[in-house]
């Protein structure tokens, strides 16, 4: 279950990255959607690191 959650968060990070690239190219300079995408990506990355740390400390990930 934890591995599936980690995979879902990773895919969400990739989607946020693609949306950020799209906003960077297409949005006007006054738009805040790029900043929102960056904030979302940072929060998702922190969540992913937390899940990985939890998985390793609980013995659910690794060897």
Coordinates of C-alpha atoms in Angstrom, one line a residue:
X1 CA 0.0 0.0 0.0
X2 CA 2.8 2.4 0.9
X3 CA 4.6 1.7 -2.4
X4 CA 1.4 2.6 -4.3
X5 CA 1.1 5.8 -2.4
X6 CA 4.7 6.7 -3.2
X7 CA 4.1 6.0 -6.9
X8 CA 1.0 8.2 -6.9
X9 CA 2.8 11.1 -5.2
X10 CA 5.7 10.8 -7.7
X11 CA 3.3 10.9 -10.6
X12 CA 1.6 14.0 -9.1
X13 CA 5.0 15.6 -8.9
X14 CA 5.6 14.9 -12.5
X15 CA 2.2 16.3 -13.5
X16 CA 2.9 19.5 -11.5
X17 CA 6.3 19.8 -13.2
X18 CA 4.6 19.6 -16.6
X19 CA 2.0 22.1 -15.7
X20 CA 4.6 24.4 -14.4
X21 CA 6.5 24.2 -17.7
X22 CA 3.2 24.8 -19.6
X23 CA 2.4 27.9 -17.4
X24 CA 5.9 29.2 -17.9
X25 CA 5.5 29.2 -21.7
X26 CA 1.9 30.1 -22.1
X27 CA 0.8 32.4 -19.2
X28 CA 1.3 36.1 -19.1
X29 CA 3.9 37.4 -16.7
X30 CA 1.2 38.7 -14.2
X31 CA -0.2 35.2 -13.7
X32 CA 0.5 33.4 -10.4
X33 CA -0.2 29.9 -11.6
X34 CA 3.5 29.1 -12.1
X35 CA 4.2 30.0 -8.5
X36 CA 1.2 27.9 -7.3
X37 CA 2.6 25.0 -9.3
X38 CA 6.0 25.4 -7.7
X39 CA 4.4 25.5 -4.2
X40 CA 2.4 22.4 -5.0
X41 CA 5.5 20.6 -6.3
X42 CA 7.5 21.5 -3.2
X43 CA 4.8 20.2 -0.8
X44 CA 4.5 17.0 -2.8
X45 CA 8.2 16.5 -2.7
X46 CA 8.2 17.0 1.1
X47 CA 5.4 14.5 1.3
X48 CA 7.4 12.0 -0.8
X49 CA 10.5 12.4 1.3
X50 CA 8.4 11.9 4.4
X51 CA 6.8 8.7 3.0
X52 CA 10.2 7.3 2.0
X53 CA 11.6 8.0 5.5
X54 CA 8.6 6.4 7.1
X55 CA 8.8 3.4 4.8
X56 CA 12.5 2.9 5.5
X57 CA 12.2 3.3 9.3
X58 CA 9.2 0.9 9.5
X59 CA 11.0 -1.7 7.4
X60 CA 8.4 -1.6 4.6
X61 CA 11.0 -0.4 2.0
X62 CA 14.5 -1.6 1.4
X63 CA 16.0 -5.0 1.6

